[in-house]
C-alpha cells in the first residue's frame, strides 16, 4: 500500500454496490475515507486485511445536529514500505436511528471506544460487546456530548464572579449586600419545567 488512492481501491472492492459513494479527503492531516454506514465493517475488514492497517487507535463521534452523527475511527499500519501510515475512516448515522455495526470483530480494541461513544452520544453498536456503563453514574440520564444536552450546572450554579464589571465591595455600604447579578438562562437552555427533575414514571413535558 503506497497511497490513499490504493486504500480507496481496496475499500471500493469491499463496498460492492456502495463503491461509488466512497470518498477520500486528503486535504488536511491524515487522509479521511468516508464510507456509507451499510459497509462500515466490511470496509474496515478490507483495510485491515488488504491494506495493512492492522492497528486500531481510537473511535469517537461528532454531533452534526440535523445531519445525524459522524462516527470516526483512526487506524494505522506499523512498519513495512509504503507512504500510507494513518487513515481516518468516517461514516454518518441518522439522528433518529443512530446504530452502526461494531468494529470489535475487526479490532478488539474498539470495545472501550464504542462503549464510551454509546454513553456520550447514544449511538448503538451491533455485534460487538455489551454497551454497559463505562464513565457515567448508573442512573445518569441522557448523553452529555450531544449538542442538545442541557448542562444543568449552568443554571443550578452561578458562574464564578458575583460582581458586574465596575462593581467592588468598596462601593457597598456597611451592613448591606452588593447588588446581585441578574440571573439569565444560558443560550439554548429551556425553561426548568422542560428539563428539570421529575418523579420516575411521570410524563415527559
Tab-separated table of C-alpha atoms in Angstrom:
chain	number	residue	atom	x	y	z
A	1	UNK	CA	0.000	0.000	0.000
A	2	UNK	CA	1.622	3.244	-1.093
A	3	UNK	CA	-1.071	5.920	-1.282
A	4	UNK	CA	-4.619	6.818	-0.139
A	5	UNK	CA	-5.844	6.132	-3.686
A	6	UNK	CA	-4.870	2.492	-3.331
A	7	UNK	CA	-6.661	2.280	0.020
A	8	UNK	CA	-9.723	3.620	-1.770
A	9	UNK	CA	-9.436	0.831	-4.350
A	10	UNK	CA	-9.351	-1.767	-1.567
A	11	UNK	CA	-12.337	-0.165	0.140
A	12	UNK	CA	-14.356	0.057	-3.069
A	13	UNK	CA	-13.806	-3.626	-3.763
A	14	UNK	CA	-15.214	-4.408	-0.321
A	15	UNK	CA	-18.120	-1.957	-0.624
A	16	UNK	CA	-19.762	-3.655	-3.603
A	17	UNK	CA	-22.854	-1.745	-4.727
A	18	UNK	CA	-21.897	1.165	-2.436
A	19	UNK	CA	-18.478	1.630	-4.042
A	20	UNK	CA	-19.363	4.868	-5.820
A	21	UNK	CA	-20.301	6.510	-2.520
A	22	UNK	CA	-16.795	6.185	-1.060
A	23	UNK	CA	-14.685	9.347	-0.983
A	24	UNK	CA	-11.128	10.111	0.132
A	25	UNK	CA	-10.351	13.562	1.505
A	26	UNK	CA	-6.608	14.134	1.932
A	27	UNK	CA	-6.621	17.909	2.058
A	28	UNK	CA	-5.589	18.286	5.700
A	29	UNK	CA	-3.900	15.944	8.155
A	30	UNK	CA	-4.278	12.189	7.750
A	31	UNK	CA	-6.437	11.230	4.745
A	32	UNK	CA	-10.071	10.556	5.566
A	33	UNK	CA	-12.062	7.794	3.896
A	34	UNK	CA	-15.798	8.466	4.020
A	35	UNK	CA	-17.968	5.366	3.660
A	36	UNK	CA	-21.709	4.575	3.848
A	37	UNK	CA	-22.768	3.081	7.159
A	38	UNK	CA	-24.025	-0.071	5.411
A	39	UNK	CA	-20.454	-1.111	4.548
A	40	UNK	CA	-18.709	0.262	7.655
A	41	UNK	CA	-17.494	-3.097	8.943
A	42	UNK	CA	-16.844	-4.626	5.523
A	43	UNK	CA	-14.575	-1.740	4.542
A	44	UNK	CA	-12.808	-1.816	7.898
A	45	UNK	CA	-12.098	-5.525	7.479
A	46	UNK	CA	-10.673	-4.991	3.999
A	47	UNK	CA	-8.459	-2.152	5.206
A	48	UNK	CA	-7.071	-4.370	7.935
A	49	UNK	CA	-6.530	-7.455	5.785
A	50	UNK	CA	-5.607	-5.997	2.401
A	51	UNK	CA	-4.265	-2.513	3.135
A	52	UNK	CA	-2.168	-3.442	6.142
A	53	UNK	CA	-4.000	-1.058	8.502
A	54	UNK	CA	-3.951	-3.506	11.371
A	55	UNK	CA	-3.510	-1.056	14.253
A	56	UNK	CA	-6.671	0.465	15.770
A	57	UNK	CA	-6.059	3.750	17.585
A	58	UNK	CA	-9.386	5.321	18.560
A	59	UNK	CA	-13.055	5.777	17.686
A	60	UNK	CA	-15.400	8.638	18.541
A	61	UNK	CA	-18.242	10.704	17.094
A	62	UNK	CA	-19.382	14.236	16.295
A	63	UNK	CA	-22.929	15.537	16.688
A	64	UNK	CA	-23.911	17.100	13.352
A	65	UNK	CA	-27.399	18.074	14.609
A	66	UNK	CA	-29.975	17.560	11.813
A	67	UNK	CA	-27.409	15.692	9.714
A	68	UNK	CA	-27.067	12.953	12.336
A	69	UNK	CA	-23.799	11.754	13.870
A	70	UNK	CA	-20.450	11.305	12.196
A	71	UNK	CA	-18.539	8.327	13.584
A	72	UNK	CA	-14.786	8.408	13.023
A	73	UNK	CA	-12.033	5.900	13.705
A	74	UNK	CA	-8.282	6.242	13.288
A	75	UNK	CA	-6.298	3.221	12.091
A	76	UNK	CA	-2.668	2.819	11.109
A	77	UNK	CA	-0.136	0.404	9.696
A	78	UNK	CA	3.008	-0.409	11.620
A	79	UNK	CA	6.257	-0.878	9.731
A	80	UNK	CA	6.819	-2.056	6.170
A	81	UNK	CA	7.135	0.010	2.999
A	82	UNK	CA	4.522	2.475	1.789
A	83	UNK	CA	3.525	6.082	2.269
A	84	UNK	CA	0.129	5.478	3.922
A	85	UNK	CA	0.670	5.175	7.668
A	86	UNK	CA	-2.514	6.693	9.090
A	87	UNK	CA	-6.114	6.765	7.896
A	88	UNK	CA	-9.309	8.212	9.318
A	89	UNK	CA	-12.433	6.255	8.390
A	90	UNK	CA	-15.766	8.013	8.880
A	91	UNK	CA	-19.444	7.381	8.322
A	92	UNK	CA	-22.743	9.042	9.217
A	93	UNK	CA	-25.721	7.601	11.067
A	94	UNK	CA	-29.154	9.276	11.253
A	95	UNK	CA	-30.163	11.069	14.429
A	96	UNK	CA	-33.455	9.195	14.776
A	97	UNK	CA	-31.826	5.740	14.486
A	98	UNK	CA	-28.137	6.036	15.411
A	99	UNK	CA	-26.917	2.454	15.081
A	100	UNK	CA	-23.844	1.026	13.394
A	101	UNK	CA	-22.068	-2.298	13.033
A	102	UNK	CA	-19.465	-2.764	15.730
A	103	UNK	CA	-15.790	-2.844	14.789
A	104	UNK	CA	-14.926	-5.151	17.686
A	105	UNK	CA	-14.890	-8.217	15.370
A	106	UNK	CA	-12.280	-6.353	13.294
A	107	UNK	CA	-10.251	-4.661	16.035
A	108	UNK	CA	-10.917	-5.834	19.589
A	109	UNK	CA	-9.502	-2.569	20.876
A	110	UNK	CA	-12.617	-0.791	19.608
A	111	UNK	CA	-14.677	-2.150	22.511
A	112	UNK	CA	-13.820	0.556	25.048
A	113	UNK	CA	-14.249	3.326	22.488
A	114	UNK	CA	-17.654	2.082	21.346
A	115	UNK	CA	-18.888	1.900	24.926
A	116	UNK	CA	-17.727	5.463	25.533
A	117	UNK	CA	-19.295	6.704	22.278
A	118	UNK	CA	-22.549	4.962	23.175
A	119	UNK	CA	-22.630	6.693	26.552
A	120	UNK	CA	-21.697	10.133	25.316
A	121	UNK	CA	-23.718	10.228	22.063
A	122	UNK	CA	-26.327	7.455	22.360
A	123	UNK	CA	-25.049	5.601	19.286
A	124	UNK	CA	-25.663	1.854	19.276
A	125	UNK	CA	-23.065	-0.632	18.023
A	126	UNK	CA	-24.365	-4.019	16.903
A	127	UNK	CA	-22.443	-7.274	17.002
A	128	UNK	CA	-19.812	-6.162	19.497
A	129	UNK	CA	-19.561	-6.083	23.283
A	130	UNK	CA	-22.353	-5.186	25.690
A	131	UNK	CA	-22.634	-1.401	25.825
A	132	UNK	CA	-22.611	-1.246	29.611
A	133	UNK	CA	-21.930	1.858	31.684
A	134	UNK	CA	-18.322	2.920	31.432
A	135	UNK	CA	-17.825	6.505	32.647
A	136	UNK	CA	-21.151	7.904	33.837
A	137	UNK	CA	-23.077	7.134	37.049
A	138	UNK	CA	-25.501	4.223	36.782
A	139	UNK	CA	-28.626	6.414	36.954
A	140	UNK	CA	-27.370	9.174	34.682
A	141	UNK	CA	-29.929	10.191	32.063
A	142	UNK	CA	-29.000	11.494	28.629
A	143	UNK	CA	-25.871	11.701	26.511
A	144	UNK	CA	-23.593	14.605	27.517
A	145	UNK	CA	-21.809	15.138	24.188
A	146	UNK	CA	-24.989	15.624	22.186
A	147	UNK	CA	-25.394	19.281	21.318
A	148	UNK	CA	-28.974	19.307	22.589
A	149	UNK	CA	-27.980	18.010	26.030
A	150	UNK	CA	-28.816	20.588	28.711
A	151	UNK	CA	-25.924	21.335	31.071
A	152	UNK	CA	-27.967	21.703	34.251
A	153	UNK	CA	-24.990	23.047	36.190
A	154	UNK	CA	-25.033	26.186	34.018
A	155	UNK	CA	-28.410	27.057	35.553
A	156	UNK	CA	-28.166	25.478	39.007
A	157	UNK	CA	-24.839	27.076	39.929
A	158	UNK	CA	-23.810	30.651	39.322
A	159	UNK	CA	-20.748	31.338	37.246
A	160	UNK	CA	-17.645	32.478	39.166
A	161	UNK	CA	-17.594	36.195	39.871
A	162	UNK	CA	-20.565	37.724	41.670
A	163	UNK	CA	-19.895	41.254	40.527
A	164	UNK	CA	-20.714	43.084	37.356
A	165	UNK	CA	-17.841	44.929	35.656
A	166	UNK	CA	-17.047	48.087	37.648
A	167	UNK	CA	-18.563	46.830	40.932
A	168	UNK	CA	-16.473	46.293	44.046
A	169	UNK	CA	-17.008	45.730	47.760
A	170	UNK	CA	-15.846	49.304	48.364
A	171	UNK	CA	-18.970	50.583	46.623
A	172	UNK	CA	-21.329	48.831	49.083
A	173	UNK	CA	-22.433	50.480	52.327
A	174	UNK	CA	-21.641	48.603	55.582
A	175	UNK	CA	-24.270	46.071	56.538
A	176	UNK	CA	-25.671	45.768	53.032
A	177	UNK	CA	-25.011	43.285	50.290
A	178	UNK	CA	-23.776	44.014	46.840
A	179	UNK	CA	-26.334	44.116	44.025
A	180	UNK	CA	-26.907	40.630	42.655
A	181	UNK	CA	-26.223	39.664	39.093
A	182	UNK	CA	-29.436	39.234	37.136
A	183	UNK	CA	-29.840	35.535	36.554
A	184	UNK	CA	-30.424	34.616	32.938
A	185	UNK	CA	-30.667	31.221	31.309
A	186	UNK	CA	-27.645	30.475	29.146
A	187	UNK	CA	-28.365	30.369	25.399
A	188	UNK	CA	-30.099	27.164	24.367
A	189	UNK	CA	-31.256	26.174	27.865
A	190	UNK	CA	-35.045	25.664	28.018
A	191	UNK	CA	-37.381	26.542	30.886
A	192	UNK	CA	-36.744	24.399	34.009
A	193	UNK	CA	-40.051	22.541	33.672
A	194	UNK	CA	-38.945	21.293	30.258
A	195	UNK	CA	-35.842	19.509	31.533
A	196	UNK	CA	-35.736	19.521	35.334
A	197	UNK	CA	-36.061	16.506	37.655
A	198	UNK	CA	-39.319	14.557	37.518
A	199	UNK	CA	-40.699	11.671	39.516
A	200	UNK	CA	-39.901	8.248	37.956
A	201	UNK	CA	-42.607	7.246	35.502
A	202	UNK	CA	-44.005	10.763	35.094
A	203	UNK	CA	-44.900	12.002	31.641
A	204	UNK	CA	-42.312	13.929	29.685
A	205	UNK	CA	-43.089	17.645	29.181
